[in-house]
Amino acid sequence: MNTINDSFLGGADNGVLRLITAGSVDDGKSTLIGRLLYDSKGVFADQLDAIARAKYKRVAGDGIDFSLLTDGLEAEREQGITIDVAYRYFSTPLRKFIIADAPGHEQYTRNMVTGASTADAAIILIDATRAADGNLLPQTKRHSTIARLLGIRHIVVAVNKMDLVDWDRAVFERIRLSYAELAGRLDLPDFHILPLSALNGDNVVSVSAHTPWYPGPPLLALLETLAVADDGRGLPLRLPVQWVLRHGGDRADDFRGYAGRLASGVLRVGDAVAVQPSGQQAIVSRVLRGGRDVDEAVAGDSVAVVLDRDVDVSRGDTLSHPGAQARTAREFEAELCWLDAQPLNPARRYLLKHGARLTSARIRAVHTQRDIHELREIANEGGTLAMNDIGTVSLQTREMLAVDGYHALPANGAFILIDEATHQTAAAGMLR
């Protein structure tokens, strides 16, 4: 996620909601975000003037092509598609939003995985004209599967372009039933669904007169009320060490601090901590935040920790509370979303980056692969994964790692694989 200005994040009544739009190509994701920005007064006059004069404008007359507010790359505007994830920020009196516009093309699924990794909610768009018979497109199924794998809490299904089917309630009901079946097969706990027209603004910010049969709120009002993830205070302590701090040697005191950002939990002065994976223990004598001593730090804080005795702590180690430690292992199972154009090769070594630790890894076996059309796991006979495939594998790392299951502690259960030869990001992984 991009670095966000503190003044943007502060002061929201209902917290900051991070969301991503997903779905198939041409479902209207960029147009929907542009409409949200426009109707929430999140667009400057010079931006509107610029897109009104854009040579790639795709609406008739004096209408605004809202998709150009997020499709900023020349190739995106020329082709009329989204290629890379674009982040936009807007606010209402009740909440501030960080919204990511993800590509719809299958070849850019990896971009969607990146944008969805930090999202609290996903807006899955469905083109009513292409799913009028209730048959959902493959990318709708793929993106819904990824949202489930990544543990996104809120799924909002936006049935777009309802104006092109004359606001036919029967079309909406067929799509709703089809998605309900998909949600059941993916074990999605719940979802919200609403009819809208992103281009015209119906049911986006205000209730549309075309849908007297729809009893729910418009999209923005729904997003304003969604609960965001908790702050991680109630979770076990995980502090990945990113840097060992020493002064320049010109002072008498022997300062040694361990810097990192708390992934979860609370750390207080006087706490006993275990250094993982070694298991050595010590007492926290100081906690510094912004160069000042504090009594405690919580998840999300960047701190430096000083221990009461010298123990071997290096970059990549994790500080945990004794009795609530992460699992240490060199072998584990994981779900992989393969991102590289070069297929998985079990004979090759990859670099595995988990938190601040980078180690060599080998994929011992590819067990299953997700069939997006049949929505089930099938045996992987070829022992490989191609770009955009999702499968379950067994990995072995050179060094011991302190890990948690992804759904229990996402920050300590996620990793990436890097191709040693090309240094391309090969896969995003979630530990089981």
CSV table of C-alpha atoms in Angstrom, one decimal:
chain,number,residue,atom,x,y,z
A,1,MET,CA,0.0,0.0,0.0
A,2,ASN,CA,1.3,3.5,-0.8
A,3,THR,CA,2.3,5.7,2.1
A,4,ILE,CA,-0.7,7.8,3.1
A,5,ASN,CA,-0.5,11.3,4.5
A,6,ASP,CA,-1.2,11.4,8.3
A,7,SER,CA,-3.6,14.3,7.9
A,8,PHE,CA,-5.8,12.1,5.5
A,9,LEU,CA,-5.9,9.2,7.9
A,10,GLY,CA,-6.8,11.2,11.0
A,11,GLY,CA,-10.2,12.1,12.3
A,12,ALA,CA,-12.5,9.7,10.5
A,13,ASP,CA,-15.6,8.9,12.6
A,14,ASN,CA,-16.0,5.4,11.3
A,15,GLY,CA,-12.3,4.7,10.6
A,16,VAL,CA,-10.6,4.4,7.2
A,17,LEU,CA,-12.0,1.8,4.9
A,18,ARG,CA,-9.6,0.2,2.4
A,19,LEU,CA,-11.5,-1.2,-0.6
A,20,ILE,CA,-10.8,-2.6,-4.0
A,21,THR,CA,-13.0,-2.9,-7.1
A,22,ALA,CA,-12.8,-6.2,-9.0
A,23,GLY,CA,-14.6,-8.1,-11.7
A,24,SER,CA,-14.3,-8.8,-15.4
A,25,VAL,CA,-13.0,-6.3,-18.0
A,26,ASP,CA,-15.5,-3.6,-19.0
A,27,ASP,CA,-17.7,-4.2,-16.0
A,28,GLY,CA,-17.3,-0.5,-15.2
A,29,LYS,CA,-14.9,-0.5,-12.3
A,30,SER,CA,-13.0,2.6,-13.2
A,31,THR,CA,-16.2,4.4,-14.1
A,32,LEU,CA,-17.7,3.5,-10.7
A,33,ILE,CA,-14.7,4.9,-8.8
A,34,GLY,CA,-14.8,8.1,-10.9
A,35,ARG,CA,-18.5,8.5,-10.1
A,36,LEU,CA,-17.8,8.1,-6.4
A,37,LEU,CA,-15.0,10.6,-6.5
A,38,TYR,CA,-17.1,13.1,-8.5
A,39,ASP,CA,-20.3,12.8,-6.4
A,40,SER,CA,-18.4,13.0,-3.1
A,41,LYS,CA,-16.7,16.2,-4.3
A,42,GLY,CA,-13.3,14.5,-4.5
A,43,VAL,CA,-12.4,15.8,-7.9
A,44,PHE,CA,-10.7,19.2,-8.6
A,45,ALA,CA,-12.0,21.5,-11.3
A,46,ASP,CA,-8.7,21.2,-13.3
A,47,GLN,CA,-9.0,17.4,-13.3
A,48,LEU,CA,-12.5,17.6,-14.7
A,49,ASP,CA,-11.3,20.1,-17.4
A,50,ALA,CA,-8.4,17.8,-18.3
A,51,ILE,CA,-10.5,14.7,-18.8
A,52,ALA,CA,-13.2,16.7,-20.7
A,53,ARG,CA,-10.4,17.6,-23.2
A,54,ALA,CA,-8.9,14.1,-23.2
A,55,LYS,CA,-8.4,12.6,-26.7
A,56,TYR,CA,-9.4,9.1,-25.5
A,57,LYS,CA,-12.7,10.2,-24.1
A,58,ARG,CA,-15.4,7.5,-24.7
A,59,VAL,CA,-18.7,9.1,-23.9
A,60,ALA,CA,-20.9,11.1,-26.2
A,61,GLY,CA,-21.4,14.8,-26.1
A,62,ASP,CA,-20.5,16.8,-23.1
A,63,GLY,CA,-20.7,13.8,-20.7
A,64,ILE,CA,-17.8,13.1,-18.3
A,65,ASP,CA,-15.7,9.9,-18.9
A,66,PHE,CA,-15.3,9.0,-15.2
A,67,SER,CA,-13.0,6.1,-16.0
A,68,LEU,CA,-10.2,8.6,-17.0
A,69,LEU,CA,-10.0,9.7,-13.3
A,70,THR,CA,-8.3,6.4,-12.4
A,71,ASP,CA,-7.0,5.2,-15.8
A,72,GLY,CA,-4.0,7.5,-15.8
A,73,LEU,CA,-1.5,5.5,-18.0
A,74,GLU,CA,-1.4,6.4,-21.7
A,75,ALA,CA,-1.8,2.7,-22.6
A,76,GLU,CA,-4.9,2.4,-20.3
A,77,ARG,CA,-6.6,5.4,-21.9
A,78,GLU,CA,-5.7,4.4,-25.5
A,79,GLN,CA,-7.0,0.8,-25.0
A,80,GLY,CA,-9.9,1.7,-22.7
A,81,ILE,CA,-8.7,-0.8,-20.1
A,82,THR,CA,-7.2,-0.8,-16.6
A,83,ILE,CA,-3.6,-2.3,-16.5
A,84,ASP,CA,-2.2,-1.4,-13.1
A,85,VAL,CA,-3.7,-0.8,-9.7
A,86,ALA,CA,-4.6,2.9,-9.2
A,87,TYR,CA,-5.1,4.2,-5.6
A,88,ARG,CA,-7.5,7.1,-5.0
A,89,TYR,CA,-8.5,8.8,-1.7
A,90,PHE,CA,-11.8,10.5,-0.9
A,91,SER,CA,-13.9,11.2,2.2
A,92,THR,CA,-17.4,11.9,3.4
A,93,PRO,CA,-18.5,13.4,6.7
A,94,LEU,CA,-18.7,9.9,8.1
A,95,ARG,CA,-15.6,8.1,6.8
A,96,LYS,CA,-12.4,8.3,4.8
A,97,PHE,CA,-11.7,5.9,2.0
A,98,ILE,CA,-8.7,4.4,0.3
A,99,ILE,CA,-9.9,2.8,-2.9
A,100,ALA,CA,-7.9,0.6,-5.4
A,101,ASP,CA,-9.0,0.2,-9.0
A,102,ALA,CA,-7.8,-3.3,-10.1
A,103,PRO,CA,-7.6,-4.6,-13.7
A,104,GLY,CA,-10.2,-6.9,-15.0
A,105,HIS,CA,-8.1,-8.8,-17.6
A,106,GLU,CA,-7.0,-12.3,-16.6
A,107,GLN,CA,-3.4,-11.5,-17.4
A,108,TYR,CA,-3.4,-8.8,-14.8
A,109,THR,CA,-4.9,-11.0,-12.0
A,110,ARG,CA,-1.6,-10.5,-10.1
A,111,ASN,CA,-2.2,-6.8,-9.9
A,112,MET,CA,-5.6,-7.5,-8.3
A,113,VAL,CA,-3.9,-9.8,-5.7
A,114,THR,CA,-1.6,-7.0,-4.8
A,115,GLY,CA,-4.4,-4.4,-4.4
A,116,ALA,CA,-6.6,-6.8,-2.5
A,117,SER,CA,-3.9,-7.9,0.1
A,118,THR,CA,-4.7,-4.9,2.4
A,119,ALA,CA,-8.4,-4.4,1.6
A,120,ASP,CA,-11.2,-4.5,4.2
A,121,ALA,CA,-13.9,-4.7,1.5
A,122,ALA,CA,-14.1,-5.7,-2.2
A,123,ILE,CA,-16.7,-4.4,-4.7
A,124,ILE,CA,-17.3,-7.1,-7.2
A,125,LEU,CA,-18.8,-5.5,-10.3
A,126,ILE,CA,-21.0,-7.5,-12.7
A,127,ASP,CA,-22.2,-6.3,-16.0
A,128,ALA,CA,-25.9,-6.9,-16.1
A,129,THR,CA,-25.9,-7.1,-19.9
A,130,ARG,CA,-23.4,-9.9,-20.0
A,131,ALA,CA,-24.9,-11.9,-17.0
A,132,ALA,CA,-28.6,-11.3,-17.7
A,133,ASP,CA,-29.1,-15.0,-18.0
A,134,GLY,CA,-27.5,-15.6,-14.6
A,135,ASN,CA,-24.2,-17.0,-16.0
A,136,LEU,CA,-21.3,-15.3,-14.2
A,137,LEU,CA,-18.1,-14.6,-16.1
A,138,PRO,CA,-14.9,-16.5,-15.2
A,139,GLN,CA,-13.1,-13.3,-13.8
A,140,THR,CA,-16.0,-12.7,-11.5
A,141,LYS,CA,-15.5,-16.2,-10.1
A,142,ARG,CA,-11.7,-15.8,-10.0
A,143,HIS,CA,-11.8,-12.5,-8.2
A,144,SER,CA,-14.4,-13.7,-5.7
A,145,THR,CA,-12.1,-16.7,-5.0
A,146,ILE,CA,-9.1,-14.5,-4.4
A,147,ALA,CA,-11.1,-12.3,-2.1
A,148,ARG,CA,-12.1,-15.3,-0.1
A,149,LEU,CA,-8.5,-16.6,0.0
A,150,LEU,CA,-7.2,-13.3,1.2
A,151,GLY,CA,-9.9,-13.1,3.9
A,152,ILE,CA,-11.5,-9.9,2.8
A,153,ARG,CA,-14.2,-9.2,5.3
A,154,HIS,CA,-16.9,-7.5,3.2
A,155,ILE,CA,-18.0,-8.5,-0.3
A,156,VAL,CA,-20.2,-5.9,-2.1
A,157,VAL,CA,-21.7,-7.1,-5.4
A,158,ALA,CA,-22.5,-4.2,-7.6
A,159,VAL,CA,-24.7,-5.2,-10.6
A,160,ASN,CA,-23.8,-2.4,-13.0
A,161,LYS,CA,-25.3,-1.1,-16.3
A,162,MET,CA,-28.8,-1.9,-15.1
A,163,ASP,CA,-30.0,1.0,-17.2
A,164,LEU,CA,-29.1,-1.0,-20.3
A,165,VAL,CA,-31.5,-3.8,-19.3
A,166,ASP,CA,-34.3,-1.3,-18.5
A,167,TRP,CA,-33.9,-1.8,-14.8
A,168,ASP,CA,-35.4,-5.3,-15.1
A,169,ARG,CA,-35.9,-6.7,-11.7
A,170,ALA,CA,-35.9,-10.3,-13.1
A,171,VAL,CA,-32.4,-9.8,-14.4
A,172,PHE,CA,-31.1,-8.6,-11.1
A,173,GLU,CA,-32.8,-11.5,-9.3
A,174,ARG,CA,-31.1,-14.1,-11.6
A,175,ILE,CA,-27.7,-12.5,-11.0
A,176,ARG,CA,-28.4,-12.4,-7.2
A,177,LEU,CA,-29.3,-16.1,-7.1
A,178,SER,CA,-26.2,-17.0,-9.2
A,179,TYR,CA,-23.9,-15.1,-7.0
A,180,ALA,CA,-25.5,-16.6,-3.9
A,181,GLU,CA,-24.8,-20.0,-5.3
A,182,LEU,CA,-21.1,-18.9,-5.9
A,183,ALA,CA,-20.8,-17.5,-2.4
A,184,GLY,CA,-22.1,-20.8,-1.0
A,185,ARG,CA,-19.5,-22.8,-2.9
A,186,LEU,CA,-16.7,-20.5,-1.9
A,187,ASP,CA,-17.9,-20.5,1.7
A,188,LEU,CA,-18.2,-16.7,1.7
A,189,PRO,CA,-19.9,-15.8,5.0
A,190,ASP,CA,-22.0,-13.0,3.7
A,191,PHE,CA,-22.3,-10.5,0.8
A,192,HIS,CA,-24.2,-7.3,-0.1
A,193,ILE,CA,-25.7,-6.9,-3.5
A,194,LEU,CA,-27.3,-3.9,-5.2
A,195,PRO,CA,-28.4,-2.7,-8.7
A,196,LEU,CA,-26.8,0.5,-10.1
A,197,SER,CA,-25.6,2.5,-13.0
A,198,ALA,CA,-22.1,3.8,-12.5
A,199,LEU,CA,-22.2,6.1,-15.6
A,200,ASN,CA,-25.5,7.8,-14.6
A,201,GLY,CA,-25.0,7.6,-10.8
A,202,ASP,CA,-28.1,5.6,-10.0
A,203,ASN,CA,-27.8,4.0,-6.5
A,204,VAL,CA,-24.2,5.1,-6.2
A,205,VAL,CA,-24.5,8.1,-3.9
A,206,SER,CA,-28.3,8.6,-3.9
A,207,VAL,CA,-31.3,6.2,-4.2
A,208,SER,CA,-32.5,5.7,-7.7
A,209,ALA,CA,-36.1,6.2,-8.7
A,210,HIS,CA,-35.7,3.4,-11.2
A,211,THR,CA,-35.4,0.7,-8.4
A,212,PRO,CA,-38.4,1.1,-6.1
A,213,TRP,CA,-38.2,-2.7,-5.7
A,214,TYR,CA,-34.7,-2.4,-4.1
A,215,PRO,CA,-35.0,-1.8,-0.4
A,216,GLY,CA,-31.3,-1.3,0.5
A,217,PRO,CA,-29.1,1.8,0.7
A,218,PRO,CA,-27.1,3.2,-2.2
A,219,LEU,CA,-23.5,2.1,-2.5
A,220,LEU,CA,-21.8,5.0,-0.7
A,221,ALA,CA,-24.2,4.8,2.3
A,222,LEU,CA,-23.4,1.1,2.6
A,223,LEU,CA,-19.7,1.6,2.5
A,224,GLU,CA,-19.9,4.2,5.2
A,225,THR,CA,-21.4,1.7,7.6
A,226,LEU,CA,-19.1,-1.3,7.0
A,227,ALA,CA,-17.0,-2.3,10.0
A,228,VAL,CA,-13.3,-2.1,9.5
A,229,ALA,CA,-10.7,-4.6,10.8
A,230,ASP,CA,-9.8,-4.2,14.5
A,231,ASP,CA,-6.5,-2.6,15.4
A,232,GLY,CA,-4.8,-5.9,16.2
A,233,ARG,CA,-4.4,-5.2,20.0
A,234,GLY,CA,-6.2,-8.4,20.9
A,235,LEU,CA,-3.9,-10.6,18.8
A,236,PRO,CA,-0.6,-12.2,19.9
A,237,LEU,CA,2.4,-9.9,19.8
A,238,ARG,CA,4.4,-10.1,16.6
A,239,LEU,CA,7.3,-7.6,16.1
A,240,PRO,CA,9.4,-8.4,13.0
A,241,VAL,CA,12.9,-6.9,13.5
A,242,GLN,CA,13.8,-4.8,10.5
A,243,TRP,CA,17.0,-3.2,11.7
A,244,VAL,CA,19.5,-3.4,14.6
A,245,LEU,CA,20.2,0.1,15.8
A,246,ARG,CA,23.6,1.1,17.2
A,247,HIS,CA,25.1,4.5,17.8
A,248,GLY,CA,28.3,5.5,16.0
A,249,GLY,CA,30.6,4.4,18.9
A,250,ASP,CA,31.4,7.9,20.0
A,251,ARG,CA,29.4,7.6,23.3
A,252,ALA,CA,30.1,5.7,26.5
A,253,ASP,CA,26.7,4.0,26.7
A,254,ASP,CA,26.3,0.8,24.6
A,255,PHE,CA,23.0,1.5,22.9
A,256,ARG,CA,21.5,-1.5,21.1
A,257,GLY,CA,17.9,-1.3,19.9
A,258,TYR,CA,15.8,-3.4,17.6
A,259,ALA,CA,13.6,-1.5,15.2
A,260,GLY,CA,10.4,-2.7,13.5
A,261,ARG,CA,6.7,-2.1,13.0
A,262,LEU,CA,4.3,-4.0,15.3
A,263,ALA,CA,2.3,-6.4,13.1
A,264,SER,CA,-0.1,-7.2,15.9
A,265,GLY,CA,-0.5,-7.1,19.7
A,266,VAL,CA,0.7,-4.7,22.4
A,267,LEU,CA,4.2,-4.3,23.7
A,268,ARG,CA,4.9,-2.7,27.1
A,269,VAL,CA,8.0,-1.9,29.1
A,270,GLY,CA,8.7,-4.8,31.5
A,271,ASP,CA,7.2,-7.4,29.1
A,272,ALA,CA,9.1,-10.7,28.7
A,273,VAL,CA,9.7,-11.4,25.0
A,274,ALA,CA,11.0,-14.4,23.1
A,275,VAL,CA,13.3,-14.0,20.1
A,276,GLN,CA,12.1,-16.3,17.3
A,277,PRO,CA,13.2,-18.6,15.9
A,278,SER,CA,16.1,-19.0,18.4
A,279,GLY,CA,13.7,-18.9,21.5
A,280,GLN,CA,16.0,-16.8,23.6
A,281,GLN,CA,14.2,-14.6,26.2
A,282,ALA,CA,14.7,-11.2,27.7
A,283,ILE,CA,12.8,-8.3,29.3
A,284,VAL,CA,11.9,-5.1,27.5
A,285,SER,CA,13.6,-2.2,29.3
A,286,ARG,CA,12.7,0.6,26.9
A,287,VAL,CA,10.3,1.2,24.0
A,288,LEU,CA,11.0,4.2,21.8
A,289,ARG,CA,8.6,5.7,19.3
A,290,GLY,CA,9.7,8.6,17.2
A,291,GLY,CA,12.9,8.8,19.3
A,292,ARG,CA,10.9,9.2,22.6
A,293,ASP,CA,10.4,6.7,25.4
A,294,VAL,CA,6.9,5.4,25.7
A,295,ASP,CA,5.3,2.9,28.1
A,296,GLU,CA,3.6,0.9,25.4
A,297,ALA,CA,3.2,0.4,21.7
A,298,VAL,CA,0.4,-1.1,19.7
A,299,ALA,CA,-0.1,-2.8,16.3
A,300,GLY,CA,0.9,-0.4,13.5
A,301,ASP,CA,3.4,1.5,15.6
A,302,SER,CA,7.0,1.7,14.4
A,303,VAL,CA,9.3,1.4,17.4
A,304,ALA,CA,12.7,0.6,18.7
A,305,VAL,CA,13.0,-1.9,21.5
A,306,VAL,CA,15.8,-2.1,24.0
A,307,LEU,CA,16.2,-5.4,26.0
A,308,ASP,CA,17.6,-5.8,29.5
A,309,ARG,CA,20.4,-8.1,28.3
A,310,ASP,CA,22.4,-8.8,25.2
A,311,VAL,CA,20.9,-11.6,23.1
A,312,ASP,CA,21.4,-12.5,19.5
A,313,VAL,CA,18.7,-10.6,17.6
A,314,SER,CA,19.1,-10.1,13.8
A,315,ARG,CA,17.1,-8.6,11.0
A,316,GLY,CA,14.3,-11.0,10.1
A,317,ASP,CA,13.8,-12.3,13.7
A,318,THR,CA,10.4,-11.9,15.4
A,319,LEU,CA,9.7,-10.8,19.0
A,320,SER,CA,6.7,-12.5,20.6
A,321,HIS,CA,5.4,-13.0,24.1
A,322,PRO,CA,6.4,-16.3,25.7
A,323,GLY,CA,3.5,-18.7,25.7
A,324,ALA,CA,1.9,-17.1,22.6
A,325,GLN,CA,4.7,-17.6,20.2
A,326,ALA,CA,4.6,-18.2,16.4
A,327,ARG,CA,5.2,-21.6,15.0
A,328,THR,CA,8.9,-22.2,14.0
A,329,ALA,CA,9.4,-24.4,11.0
A,330,ARG,CA,11.4,-25.0,7.8
A,331,GLU,CA,8.6,-27.0,6.1
A,332,PHE,CA,5.0,-25.9,5.7
A,333,GLU,CA,2.0,-25.9,3.3
A,334,ALA,CA,0.8,-22.8,1.6
A,335,GLU,CA,-1.7,-21.5,-0.9
A,336,LEU,CA,0.1,-19.9,-3.9
A,337,CYS,CA,-1.2,-17.4,-6.4
A,338,TRP,CA,1.3,-17.7,-9.2
A,339,LEU,CA,2.2,-14.3,-10.7
A,340,ASP,CA,5.1,-14.9,-13.0
A,341,ALA,CA,4.9,-15.6,-16.7
A,342,GLN,CA,7.5,-18.3,-16.2
A,343,PRO,CA,5.7,-21.3,-14.8
A,344,LEU,CA,6.6,-22.8,-11.4
A,345,ASN,CA,9.5,-25.2,-11.7
A,346,PRO,CA,10.0,-27.5,-8.7
A,347,ALA,CA,13.6,-28.1,-9.7
A,348,ARG,CA,14.5,-24.5,-9.2
A,349,ARG,CA,15.2,-22.6,-6.0
A,350,TYR,CA,13.3,-19.5,-5.2
A,351,LEU,CA,13.9,-16.7,-2.7
A,352,LEU,CA,11.2,-16.5,0.0
A,353,LYS,CA,10.5,-13.1,1.6
A,354,HIS,CA,8.6,-13.4,4.9
A,355,GLY,CA,8.5,-10.1,6.8
A,356,ALA,CA,12.0,-8.8,6.9
A,357,ARG,CA,13.6,-12.2,6.4
A,358,LEU,CA,14.8,-13.3,3.0
A,359,THR,CA,15.8,-17.0,2.6
A,360,SER,CA,16.2,-19.6,-0.1
A,361,ALA,CA,13.2,-22.0,-0.6
A,362,ARG,CA,12.4,-25.0,-2.7
A,363,ILE,CA,8.9,-26.2,-3.6
A,364,ARG,CA,8.8,-29.8,-2.7
A,365,ALA,CA,5.4,-30.7,-4.2
A,366,VAL,CA,2.4,-29.1,-5.9
A,367,HIS,CA,-0.7,-30.9,-4.4
A,368,THR,CA,-3.8,-29.3,-5.8
A,369,GLN,CA,-5.0,-26.5,-8.1
A,370,ARG,CA,-8.2,-24.5,-8.0
A,371,ASP,CA,-10.5,-24.9,-10.9
A,372,ILE,CA,-12.1,-21.5,-11.3
A,373,HIS,CA,-14.9,-22.8,-13.5
A,374,GLU,CA,-15.8,-25.7,-11.3
A,375,LEU,CA,-15.0,-23.9,-8.1
A,376,ARG,CA,-13.2,-26.8,-6.5
A,377,GLU,CA,-9.7,-28.0,-5.8
A,378,ILE,CA,-8.4,-30.7,-8.2
A,379,ALA,CA,-5.3,-32.8,-8.1
A,380,ASN,CA,-2.3,-31.2,-9.8
A,381,GLU,CA,-0.9,-33.8,-12.2
A,382,GLY,CA,1.8,-31.7,-13.8
A,383,GLY,CA,3.5,-30.5,-10.7
A,384,THR,CA,3.5,-26.9,-11.8
A,385,LEU,CA,1.5,-23.7,-11.8
A,386,ALA,CA,1.1,-21.2,-14.7
A,387,MET,CA,0.5,-17.5,-14.4
A,388,ASN,CA,-2.7,-16.7,-12.4
A,389,ASP,CA,-3.1,-20.3,-11.2
A,390,ILE,CA,-3.9,-20.9,-7.6
A,391,GLY,CA,-2.7,-24.0,-5.9
A,392,THR,CA,-1.6,-25.7,-2.7
A,393,VAL,CA,2.1,-26.5,-2.3
A,394,SER,CA,4.6,-27.8,0.2
A,395,LEU,CA,7.7,-25.6,0.7
A,396,GLN,CA,11.0,-26.1,2.5
A,397,THR,CA,13.2,-23.1,3.4
A,398,ARG,CA,16.9,-23.0,4.2
A,399,GLU,CA,16.4,-21.0,7.4
A,400,MET,CA,13.8,-21.5,10.2
A,401,LEU,CA,10.9,-19.2,10.0
A,402,ALA,CA,8.5,-18.0,12.8
A,403,VAL,CA,5.1,-18.2,11.1
A,404,ASP,CA,1.3,-18.1,11.7
A,405,GLY,CA,-1.6,-19.3,9.6
A,406,TYR,CA,-2.7,-16.5,7.2
A,407,HIS,CA,-6.3,-16.4,8.4
A,408,ALA,CA,-5.2,-16.2,12.1
A,409,LEU,CA,-2.6,-13.5,11.6
A,410,PRO,CA,-2.4,-12.2,8.0
A,411,ALA,CA,0.7,-10.0,8.6
A,412,ASN,CA,2.7,-13.0,9.8
A,413,GLY,CA,1.2,-15.6,7.5
A,414,ALA,CA,1.9,-14.0,4.1
A,415,PHE,CA,5.0,-14.2,2.0
A,416,ILE,CA,6.2,-13.8,-1.6
A,417,LEU,CA,8.4,-16.0,-3.8
A,418,ILE,CA,11.1,-14.3,-5.9
A,419,ASP,CA,12.8,-15.9,-8.9
A,420,GLU,CA,16.5,-16.1,-8.1
A,421,ALA,CA,17.6,-15.6,-11.7
A,422,THR,CA,15.3,-12.7,-12.9
A,423,HIS,CA,14.4,-11.2,-9.5
A,424,GLN,CA,10.7,-11.1,-10.6
A,425,THR,CA,8.1,-11.7,-8.0
A,426,ALA,CA,7.0,-15.2,-8.8
A,427,ALA,CA,4.1,-15.8,-6.4
A,428,ALA,CA,2.2,-14.5,-3.4
A,429,GLY,CA,1.7,-17.1,-0.7
A,430,MET,CA,-0.6,-17.6,2.3
A,431,LEU,CA,0.5,-20.1,5.0
A,432,ARG,CA,-1.9,-22.7,6.0
